[in-house]
Amino acid sequence: YQKRWVKLDADYLRYFDSEKDAYSKRFIPVSSITRVASVGDQKFEVVTNNRNFVFRAESDADRNEWIRTLQQVAEERKSKAPERTPMSLTATDAMDPADKSGFLELRGFKHKLFVAVAGDKVFLYKNSEDYRLGIGITYIEMNVGNVKEVDRRGFDLTTPYRIFSFWADSDQEKEEWVEAMQHSIAEALSNSEVAERIWVLEPNRFCADCGSPKPDWASINLCVVICKRCAGEHRGLGPGITKVRSLKMDRKVWTEELIELFQQIGNAVANQFWAANVPPSEAIGPTSSSQDRRRFLIAKYREGKYRRYHPLFGNQEELDRALCAAVTTSDLAETQALVFCGAAVTCATGDPQCPTPLALAEKSGQRLQMEFLLHNRTSGKGCPHHPHRRAGLPSTSLCRAEFSRRWCTLQDGVLSYYENDRNAVPNGEIKVEEIVCLVNNPPHAHGIESTFEVYIESERLYLFGLDSPEPVREWLKSIAKSFVPPRAEELLGHDFERIGRLLYKGGLNLERTKEGWFALAGSTLYVCFEDSERQEALQLRKLQELCTCPVPSAEPTVRDPRPCPRRLRAAVAGRTLYIQGERRLDFLGWVHAIQKAASSSGDTLSEQQLTEADVPMLVDRCIDYITQCGLTSEGIYRKSGQNSKTTSLLEMLRRDARSVRLKEGEHQVDDVANTLKRFFRDLGDGLFTRRWSQDWLQATALEDEEAKIREYRRLLDTLPTVNRATLKALINHLFRVQRFSGDNQMNTHNLAIVFGPTLFQTDGKDYKAGRVVEDLISHYVKIFNVNDQEMKKQQDEITAIMKMREAASSGTQQAGDFICTVYLEEKKTETEQHVKIPATMTAEELTFEILDRRKIVMKEKDYWSCFEVNEREEAGR
């Protein structure tokens, strides 16, 4: 035994000639210690993976203290997962690559030593085997070092405690060693404050790409913390994809906002997006070669091969719109996914005051969103819009380079894809029982003619592509037939855009979540409910309400105790349906697709959001508001509103009339009237249609009034359903307006002068257009077959509206407030009451109001119920 001074810290067990020495004779990494045990009087053994060391203390008590402390430190080190210090690894660990390593001569030693420069330290080993095991002689902290060239092959590493004189094998080797040590000194002297703050988060303590510990470089636009070797490969990708900076040396770039951004996103959130689908065979580690790193980083960041695709991927317009919404919130993960799935960082927002997403984020006070956008102004388009190797199906011509060509088979409930048709072992398999959704994408959504998506239960997305749409439909039908149950096979008869399994609640039982099968085709959502033998068709453009709402936190789902946090609420045909996804990825796609299908899609009447009566909701909203607020407004429809307000309101209503509520005081009558006129004037194909408009104009030449009315009725029957319903609603409204001509100065003739050119889109060039409108208003009852009961109901509603307006003092009234006929106990004329129902009125408040009007006194144990029944009495509650 030789007496040595021994030191133990969190990383190393080291021994020295004396306690005054600065540099050890040997160090043993704590991470390599597997066991510490007593081996006799005052002696104990430190066992590593490859070598044993025996120590003798001065007493048994001292020995026991060493054993206890070593065991404690070793256990603590193991409990810290893979956190490792540079060059402290054993053969069973992944070796942390050094910045520079190799043999050098050192004065005072007979044989060459193996030297490694790693981070802010220089390590000395007896040989390369010890380097591999991680058991060395000593290490030099470079924050006190200085490198100086001595002669052609020699250089000195000077510290306050000792001068290390090295000789290299050549001039070039010497220059490389000097440069590596100078970089190590610079790193040691750099400011570690930023690194320490970013390393507070556990995932940021390891390289986002290879897992090396204590990474002190970062990509400031991708928001990932990376090691030095990966940083070098990042630079090769170019600044359009990744902007590399040092955590310790690039002090100026690290603003408070950027540091907070890395604390919010960092490696955990970033890799949930960038590395969502990394096959174990393609992952890299700390010891991976430069070539492997380069291959992996190109696939990961340039090609986006492992990304978690956003549901809007491939739809540029929707991606940009979603980005404009996301930057006004604190959801940085959503913004990151949108930007790196193709959303344009500088896209137009449509808001003159905030023309870019950056301006929107600034207006909303989202500092971190602004920081992220600033660093990605030039990199948003660097990420590809086309997936790489997401499995393409066989076709007669080669797919685009971003796809890899694969031979695919569907057999025995398994969708397999192979390298080619001669391979017996597939590259991958998808069990059809795991599929939750299939999507048929629009043409050229991902750079080739036809693509479709397969979503599975583990929240993975597979993208397949072919060169023509017919084979895509065949594959979709075949795959759907394999995973859709027999009770829902009726859905396969539709040319669906999306088909899959969702959870829902509906009807009278809202307590239990049920499982249903859904298929979206055009603007119709076909559903096979759990308790129904036949499919039901929901006309999405006729929804009375469509919105997303949170799922109660305590509410479980059929399959997953951690459901998607939001659900879709749709009110249609007298009932409310709640739709909820089992998985977030495919459900977000469903939400977007349903919202798009339920919105207006063009400029013809049939493409608008509709009421149950087949009237465009935009028309219904405007008529409703003017009926309640503008029947007596002087010059209604003749006077023009403000052009800017009309344009803005028309755009809002066209986008989503269902969600717009017109309010008195907030919206002016003339602006709303002008909006309605402009809608009809700009209507594609017109209200009377191009095919039949001339016939309507020619009918005015008939001199016999009865013959003219018969011709109008015949032409009315030739119109499409929506046009016919809209024309009746509009003429009914104008019929009401002219009834108040004593107040509003708009008689039938004046209304015809305004609406004739508008409805026939003639710009006043044909006087017959006004004649048609005047005839329709004058003979409204006969042409549209309005019976006495309907006329009485209209008159009662108008009377009730006028009484309320006369009695009203001030305040705002929503166009959503409506006049409702309420019957007391029996549906008879003598029991009816006309009541204004605000959106906030409860059933209890309505009940009390009716009882007060009829002077009915509530007695103890009296129970009154309020029933709401739709106009056709098909549903009630």
mmCIF file of C-alpha atoms in Angstrom, residues 312-601:
data_model
loop_
_atom_site.group_PDB
_atom_site.id
_atom_site.type_symbol
_atom_site.label_atom_id
_atom_site.label_comp_id
_atom_site.label_asym_id
_atom_site.label_seq_id
_atom_site.Cartn_x
_atom_site.Cartn_y
_atom_site.Cartn_z
ATOM 1 C CA LEU A 312 -54.148 21.353 -41.149
ATOM 2 C CA PHE A 313 -50.926 20.214 -42.838
ATOM 3 C CA GLY A 314 -51.122 20.825 -46.588
ATOM 4 C CA ASN A 315 -53.857 23.480 -46.399
ATOM 5 C CA GLN A 316 -51.937 26.743 -46.652
ATOM 6 C CA GLU A 317 -54.918 29.045 -46.193
ATOM 7 C CA GLU A 318 -56.121 27.265 -43.063
ATOM 8 C CA LEU A 319 -52.595 27.003 -41.627
ATOM 9 C CA ASP A 320 -52.133 30.761 -41.980
ATOM 10 C CA ARG A 321 -55.535 31.464 -40.446
ATOM 11 C CA ALA A 322 -54.796 29.134 -37.516
ATOM 12 C CA LEU A 323 -51.404 30.819 -36.973
ATOM 13 C CA CYS A 324 -53.085 34.230 -36.748
ATOM 14 C CA ALA A 325 -55.337 32.827 -34.029
ATOM 15 C CA ALA A 326 -52.595 30.959 -32.154
ATOM 16 C CA VAL A 327 -50.214 33.911 -31.774
ATOM 17 C CA THR A 328 -52.836 35.797 -29.774
ATOM 18 C CA THR A 329 -52.732 33.044 -27.120
ATOM 19 C CA SER A 330 -49.987 31.566 -24.954
ATOM 20 C CA ASP A 331 -50.039 28.229 -26.816
ATOM 21 C CA LEU A 332 -46.443 28.186 -28.094
ATOM 22 C CA ALA A 333 -46.569 24.494 -28.985
ATOM 23 C CA GLU A 334 -49.444 25.156 -31.401
ATOM 24 C CA THR A 335 -47.565 28.053 -32.997
ATOM 25 C CA GLN A 336 -44.444 25.898 -33.367
ATOM 26 C CA ALA A 337 -46.427 23.077 -35.015
ATOM 27 C CA LEU A 338 -48.154 25.478 -37.404
ATOM 28 C CA VAL A 339 -44.959 27.282 -38.461
ATOM 29 C CA PHE A 340 -42.996 24.098 -39.059
ATOM 30 C CA CYS A 341 -45.899 22.466 -40.910
ATOM 31 C CA GLY A 342 -45.919 25.291 -43.428
ATOM 32 C CA ALA A 343 -47.773 28.310 -41.997
ATOM 33 C CA ALA A 344 -46.268 31.540 -43.332
ATOM 34 C CA VAL A 345 -44.796 33.658 -40.525
ATOM 35 C CA THR A 346 -45.425 36.796 -42.587
ATOM 36 C CA CYS A 347 -48.872 35.856 -43.905
ATOM 37 C CA ALA A 348 -51.568 38.507 -44.305
ATOM 38 C CA THR A 349 -53.986 38.645 -41.381
ATOM 39 C CA GLY A 350 -56.696 40.654 -43.079
ATOM 40 C CA ASP A 351 -56.496 43.258 -40.308
ATOM 41 C CA PRO A 352 -55.119 46.605 -41.589
ATOM 42 C CA GLN A 353 -54.045 47.595 -38.079
ATOM 43 C CA CYS A 354 -52.248 44.272 -37.488
ATOM 44 C CA PRO A 355 -51.191 43.078 -40.951
ATOM 45 C CA THR A 356 -48.887 40.243 -39.772
ATOM 46 C CA PRO A 357 -48.968 37.548 -37.063
ATOM 47 C CA LEU A 358 -46.131 39.419 -35.323
ATOM 48 C CA ALA A 359 -48.334 42.510 -35.069
ATOM 49 C CA LEU A 360 -51.209 40.411 -33.749
ATOM 50 C CA ALA A 361 -48.959 38.892 -31.072
ATOM 51 C CA GLU A 362 -47.747 42.356 -30.079
ATOM 52 C CA LYS A 363 -51.299 43.682 -29.844
ATOM 53 C CA SER A 364 -52.268 40.702 -27.662
ATOM 54 C CA GLY A 365 -49.281 41.226 -25.359
ATOM 55 C CA GLN A 366 -47.767 37.815 -26.158
ATOM 56 C CA ARG A 367 -44.030 38.520 -25.701
ATOM 57 C CA LEU A 368 -42.879 34.935 -26.181
ATOM 58 C CA GLN A 369 -44.956 34.481 -29.316
ATOM 59 C CA MET A 370 -43.263 37.614 -30.693
ATOM 60 C CA GLU A 371 -39.831 36.236 -29.801
ATOM 61 C CA PHE A 372 -40.554 32.928 -31.535
ATOM 62 C CA LEU A 373 -41.861 34.639 -34.679
ATOM 63 C CA LEU A 374 -38.881 37.021 -34.815
ATOM 64 C CA HIS A 375 -36.415 34.127 -34.856
ATOM 65 C CA ASN A 376 -38.427 32.266 -37.502
ATOM 66 C CA ARG A 377 -39.110 35.052 -39.973
ATOM 67 C CA THR A 378 -36.831 33.383 -42.525
ATOM 68 C CA SER A 379 -37.228 29.769 -41.458
ATOM 69 C CA GLY A 380 -40.973 29.211 -41.708
ATOM 70 C CA LYS A 381 -40.651 28.118 -45.312
ATOM 71 C CA GLY A 382 -37.418 26.232 -44.713
ATOM 72 C CA CYS A 383 -39.393 23.303 -43.400
ATOM 73 C CA PRO A 384 -40.795 21.209 -46.237
ATOM 74 C CA HIS A 385 -44.442 21.047 -47.128
ATOM 75 C CA HIS A 386 -44.053 17.455 -48.229
ATOM 76 C CA PRO A 387 -43.431 14.463 -45.949
ATOM 77 C CA HIS A 388 -40.435 12.230 -46.344
ATOM 78 C CA ARG A 389 -40.731 8.466 -46.484
ATOM 79 C CA ARG A 390 -44.266 8.300 -45.149
ATOM 80 C CA ALA A 391 -44.939 5.229 -47.311
ATOM 81 C CA GLY A 392 -46.183 5.614 -50.848
ATOM 82 C CA LEU A 393 -48.415 3.106 -52.638
ATOM 83 C CA PRO A 394 -47.498 1.398 -55.918
ATOM 84 C CA SER A 395 -48.263 3.377 -59.065
ATOM 85 C CA THR A 396 -47.252 3.483 -62.698
ATOM 86 C CA SER A 397 -44.875 6.437 -62.320
ATOM 87 C CA LEU A 398 -42.446 7.527 -59.666
ATOM 88 C CA CYS A 399 -43.741 9.589 -56.761
ATOM 89 C CA ARG A 400 -42.095 12.845 -55.775
ATOM 90 C CA ALA A 401 -38.724 12.609 -54.061
ATOM 91 C CA GLU A 402 -40.185 13.483 -50.646
ATOM 92 C CA PHE A 403 -42.062 10.172 -50.613
ATOM 93 C CA SER A 404 -40.354 6.803 -50.576
ATOM 94 C CA ARG A 405 -41.830 4.226 -52.906
ATOM 95 C CA ARG A 406 -43.186 1.202 -51.036
ATOM 96 C CA TRP A 407 -45.066 -1.916 -52.043
ATOM 97 C CA CYS A 408 -48.214 -2.162 -49.905
ATOM 98 C CA THR A 409 -50.584 -5.018 -49.140
ATOM 99 C CA LEU A 410 -53.814 -5.274 -47.162
ATOM 100 C CA GLN A 411 -54.332 -8.814 -45.937
ATOM 101 C CA ASP A 412 -55.798 -10.513 -42.863
ATOM 102 C CA GLY A 413 -56.478 -7.214 -41.125
ATOM 103 C CA VAL A 414 -52.932 -5.855 -41.578
ATOM 104 C CA LEU A 415 -51.778 -3.041 -43.870
ATOM 105 C CA SER A 416 -48.098 -3.795 -44.603
ATOM 106 C CA TYR A 417 -45.550 -1.833 -46.595
ATOM 107 C CA TYR A 418 -42.385 -3.366 -48.091
ATOM 108 C CA GLU A 419 -39.187 -2.081 -49.688
ATOM 109 C CA ASN A 420 -40.397 -3.641 -52.954
ATOM 110 C CA ASP A 421 -42.702 -6.394 -54.197
ATOM 111 C CA ARG A 422 -39.922 -9.005 -53.880
ATOM 112 C CA ASN A 423 -39.261 -8.479 -50.161
ATOM 113 C CA ALA A 424 -40.797 -10.986 -47.770
ATOM 114 C CA VAL A 425 -40.278 -8.917 -44.594
ATOM 115 C CA PRO A 426 -42.260 -5.665 -44.359
ATOM 116 C CA ASN A 427 -40.695 -2.350 -43.349
ATOM 117 C CA GLY A 428 -43.727 -1.688 -41.204
ATOM 118 C CA GLU A 429 -47.267 -2.793 -40.447
ATOM 119 C CA ILE A 430 -50.532 -1.142 -39.414
ATOM 120 C CA LYS A 431 -53.178 -3.318 -37.801
ATOM 121 C CA VAL A 432 -56.570 -2.217 -39.071
ATOM 122 C CA GLU A 433 -58.035 -2.692 -35.593
ATOM 123 C CA GLU A 434 -55.802 0.197 -34.448
ATOM 124 C CA ILE A 435 -57.090 2.601 -37.150
ATOM 125 C CA VAL A 436 -59.400 5.321 -35.862
ATOM 126 C CA CYS A 437 -59.709 7.551 -38.932
ATOM 127 C CA LEU A 438 -59.099 7.676 -42.703
ATOM 128 C CA VAL A 439 -58.820 10.944 -44.646
ATOM 129 C CA ASN A 440 -58.989 11.491 -48.409
ATOM 130 C CA ASN A 441 -56.961 14.668 -49.014
ATOM 131 C CA PRO A 442 -57.739 17.295 -51.686
ATOM 132 C CA PRO A 443 -55.705 16.977 -54.910
ATOM 133 C CA HIS A 444 -52.055 18.048 -54.659
ATOM 134 C CA ALA A 445 -52.350 18.647 -50.894
ATOM 135 C CA HIS A 446 -48.878 17.163 -50.370
ATOM 136 C CA GLY A 447 -47.173 17.755 -53.687
ATOM 137 C CA ILE A 448 -48.483 14.764 -55.610
ATOM 138 C CA GLU A 449 -51.864 14.245 -57.218
ATOM 139 C CA SER A 450 -53.636 12.111 -54.597
ATOM 140 C CA THR A 451 -52.872 11.306 -50.980
ATOM 141 C CA PHE A 452 -54.699 9.835 -48.029
ATOM 142 C CA GLU A 453 -54.000 9.710 -44.291
ATOM 143 C CA VAL A 454 -54.310 6.886 -41.771
ATOM 144 C CA TYR A 455 -54.611 7.757 -38.069
ATOM 145 C CA ILE A 456 -54.085 5.057 -35.464
ATOM 146 C CA GLU A 457 -54.802 4.806 -31.738
ATOM 147 C CA SER A 458 -51.228 5.605 -30.689
ATOM 148 C CA GLU A 459 -51.646 9.093 -32.214
ATOM 149 C CA ARG A 460 -49.500 8.368 -35.237
ATOM 150 C CA LEU A 461 -50.268 9.601 -38.728
ATOM 151 C CA TYR A 462 -49.307 7.703 -41.889
ATOM 152 C CA LEU A 463 -49.428 9.500 -45.232
ATOM 153 C CA PHE A 464 -49.772 7.503 -48.453
ATOM 154 C CA GLY A 465 -49.700 8.850 -51.988
ATOM 155 C CA LEU A 466 -50.536 7.782 -55.543
ATOM 156 C CA ASP A 467 -50.531 9.444 -58.927
ATOM 157 C CA SER A 468 -54.296 9.396 -59.564
ATOM 158 C CA PRO A 469 -57.476 9.655 -57.443
ATOM 159 C CA GLU A 470 -59.158 6.401 -58.544
ATOM 160 C CA PRO A 471 -56.664 4.020 -56.839
ATOM 161 C CA VAL A 472 -56.833 6.198 -53.703
ATOM 162 C CA ARG A 473 -60.593 5.698 -53.516
ATOM 163 C CA GLU A 474 -60.127 1.947 -53.974
ATOM 164 C CA TRP A 475 -57.557 1.758 -51.184
ATOM 165 C CA LEU A 476 -59.711 3.887 -48.885
ATOM 166 C CA LYS A 477 -62.792 1.721 -49.471
ATOM 167 C CA SER A 478 -60.791 -1.462 -48.871
ATOM 168 C CA ILE A 479 -59.130 -0.208 -45.692
ATOM 169 C CA ALA A 480 -62.389 1.288 -44.389
ATOM 170 C CA LYS A 481 -64.219 -1.976 -45.017
ATOM 171 C CA SER A 482 -61.591 -3.733 -42.889
ATOM 172 C CA PHE A 483 -61.980 -1.552 -39.779
ATOM 173 C CA VAL A 484 -65.541 -0.201 -39.940
ATOM 174 C CA PRO A 485 -67.910 -2.605 -38.116
ATOM 175 C CA PRO A 486 -70.796 -4.276 -40.008
ATOM 176 C CA ARG A 487 -73.432 -2.051 -38.362
ATOM 177 C CA ALA A 488 -71.748 1.018 -39.922
ATOM 178 C CA GLU A 489 -71.014 -0.409 -43.395
ATOM 179 C CA GLU A 490 -73.755 1.814 -44.818
ATOM 180 C CA LEU A 491 -71.247 4.684 -44.478
ATOM 181 C CA LEU A 492 -69.006 3.078 -47.094
ATOM 182 C CA GLY A 493 -71.550 3.872 -49.799
ATOM 183 C CA HIS A 494 -70.657 7.572 -49.658
ATOM 184 C CA ASP A 495 -67.770 9.289 -51.425
ATOM 185 C CA PHE A 496 -66.382 10.320 -48.048
ATOM 186 C CA GLU A 497 -63.588 12.768 -47.339
ATOM 187 C CA ARG A 498 -63.132 11.471 -43.799
ATOM 188 C CA ILE A 499 -64.399 8.375 -42.001
ATOM 189 C CA GLY A 500 -63.731 7.070 -38.530
ATOM 190 C CA ARG A 501 -64.716 6.446 -34.932
ATOM 191 C CA LEU A 502 -65.699 9.213 -32.516
ATOM 192 C CA LEU A 503 -67.397 9.516 -29.155
ATOM 193 C CA TYR A 504 -70.669 11.368 -28.759
ATOM 194 C CA LYS A 505 -73.496 12.335 -26.445
ATOM 195 C CA GLY A 506 -76.963 13.226 -27.572
ATOM 196 C CA GLY A 507 -80.675 12.938 -27.008
ATOM 197 C CA LEU A 508 -82.106 12.872 -23.512
ATOM 198 C CA ASN A 509 -79.231 10.880 -22.008
ATOM 199 C CA LEU A 510 -76.192 13.122 -21.696
ATOM 200 C CA GLU A 511 -74.610 11.189 -18.843
ATOM 201 C CA ARG A 512 -72.946 8.372 -20.804
ATOM 202 C CA THR A 513 -70.488 8.810 -23.661
ATOM 203 C CA LYS A 514 -71.254 6.499 -26.569
ATOM 204 C CA GLU A 515 -69.229 5.338 -29.547
ATOM 205 C CA GLY A 516 -70.357 6.181 -33.073
ATOM 206 C CA TRP A 517 -69.045 5.942 -36.617
ATOM 207 C CA PHE A 518 -68.921 9.088 -38.720
ATOM 208 C CA ALA A 519 -68.380 9.812 -42.418
ATOM 209 C CA LEU A 520 -68.074 13.312 -43.868
ATOM 210 C CA ALA A 521 -69.088 13.805 -47.503
ATOM 211 C CA GLY A 522 -69.400 17.368 -48.740
ATOM 212 C CA SER A 523 -71.525 19.322 -46.269
ATOM 213 C CA THR A 524 -73.261 16.216 -44.916
ATOM 214 C CA LEU A 525 -72.110 14.286 -41.854
ATOM 215 C CA TYR A 526 -73.402 10.714 -41.890
ATOM 216 C CA VAL A 527 -73.560 9.051 -38.475
ATOM 217 C CA CYS A 528 -74.185 5.516 -37.273
ATOM 218 C CA PHE A 529 -75.144 5.998 -33.648
ATOM 219 C CA GLU A 530 -74.601 3.256 -31.103
ATOM 220 C CA ASP A 531 -78.318 2.682 -30.527
ATOM 221 C CA SER A 532 -79.472 3.050 -34.144
ATOM 222 C CA GLU A 533 -79.620 0.472 -36.920
ATOM 223 C CA ARG A 534 -79.549 2.995 -39.768
ATOM 224 C CA GLN A 535 -77.313 5.928 -40.527
ATOM 225 C CA GLU A 536 -78.509 9.488 -40.018
ATOM 226 C CA ALA A 537 -77.567 12.406 -42.230
ATOM 227 C CA LEU A 538 -76.779 15.738 -40.564
ATOM 228 C CA GLN A 539 -76.856 18.716 -42.919
ATOM 229 C CA LEU A 540 -73.972 20.707 -41.477
ATOM 230 C CA ARG A 541 -74.864 23.954 -43.211
ATOM 231 C CA LYS A 542 -78.210 23.852 -41.395
ATOM 232 C CA LEU A 543 -76.695 23.652 -37.929
ATOM 233 C CA GLN A 544 -78.240 26.149 -35.539
ATOM 234 C CA GLU A 545 -75.057 26.144 -33.460
ATOM 235 C CA LEU A 546 -71.527 24.829 -33.887
ATOM 236 C CA CYS A 547 -68.786 25.497 -31.376
ATOM 237 C CA THR A 548 -66.034 23.812 -29.382
ATOM 238 C CA CYS A 549 -66.379 23.530 -25.623
ATOM 239 C CA PRO A 550 -64.242 22.025 -22.839
ATOM 240 C CA VAL A 551 -64.810 18.475 -21.642
ATOM 241 C CA PRO A 552 -65.518 18.280 -17.887
ATOM 242 C CA SER A 553 -62.262 17.219 -16.244
ATOM 243 C CA ALA A 554 -63.843 14.324 -14.378
ATOM 244 C CA GLU A 555 -65.568 12.894 -17.427
ATOM 245 C CA PRO A 556 -64.055 9.603 -18.687
ATOM 246 C CA THR A 557 -64.366 8.225 -22.200
ATOM 247 C CA VAL A 558 -65.132 4.747 -23.442
ATOM 248 C CA ARG A 559 -61.513 3.809 -24.190
ATOM 249 C CA ASP A 560 -59.205 6.438 -22.821
ATOM 250 C CA PRO A 561 -59.208 7.848 -19.254
ATOM 251 C CA ARG A 562 -57.362 10.911 -20.617
ATOM 252 C CA PRO A 563 -59.702 12.264 -23.288
ATOM 253 C CA CYS A 564 -59.118 15.101 -25.710
ATOM 254 C CA PRO A 565 -59.706 18.257 -23.608
ATOM 255 C CA ARG A 566 -62.303 19.770 -25.978
ATOM 256 C CA ARG A 567 -65.401 18.589 -27.786
ATOM 257 C CA LEU A 568 -67.641 19.848 -30.560
ATOM 258 C CA ARG A 569 -71.191 20.956 -29.818
ATOM 259 C CA ALA A 570 -73.649 20.913 -32.721
ATOM 260 C CA ALA A 571 -77.325 21.882 -32.489
ATOM 261 C CA VAL A 572 -79.457 20.627 -35.374
ATOM 262 C CA ALA A 573 -83.046 19.540 -35.992
ATOM 263 C CA GLY A 574 -84.238 20.228 -32.466
ATOM 264 C CA ARG A 575 -81.435 18.448 -30.601
ATOM 265 C CA THR A 576 -77.892 18.983 -29.418
ATOM 266 C CA LEU A 577 -75.082 16.575 -30.247
ATOM 267 C CA TYR A 578 -71.728 16.560 -28.438
ATOM 268 C CA ILE A 579 -68.889 15.011 -30.451
ATOM 269 C CA GLN A 580 -65.624 14.112 -28.768
ATOM 270 C CA GLY A 581 -62.433 12.464 -30.002
ATOM 271 C CA GLU A 582 -60.561 9.626 -28.355
ATOM 272 C CA ARG A 583 -57.259 11.035 -29.580
ATOM 273 C CA ARG A 584 -56.251 14.661 -29.996
ATOM 274 C CA LEU A 585 -54.501 14.345 -33.367
ATOM 275 C CA ASP A 586 -57.363 12.924 -35.439
ATOM 276 C CA PHE A 587 -60.061 14.838 -33.512
ATOM 277 C CA LEU A 588 -58.524 18.215 -34.359
ATOM 278 C CA GLY A 589 -58.753 17.178 -37.995
ATOM 279 C CA TRP A 590 -62.426 16.274 -37.531
ATOM 280 C CA VAL A 591 -63.148 19.640 -35.884
ATOM 281 C CA HIS A 592 -61.514 21.538 -38.728
ATOM 282 C CA ALA A 593 -63.242 19.441 -41.405
ATOM 283 C CA ILE A 594 -66.704 19.767 -39.810
ATOM 284 C CA GLN A 595 -66.300 23.497 -39.249
ATOM 285 C CA LYS A 596 -65.243 23.938 -42.866
ATOM 286 C CA ALA A 597 -68.120 21.804 -44.168
ATOM 287 C CA ALA A 598 -70.594 23.738 -41.994
ATOM 288 C CA SER A 599 -69.454 27.124 -43.281
ATOM 289 C CA SER A 600 -70.357 28.949 -46.475
ATOM 290 C CA SER A 601 -68.221 27.649 -49.330
#
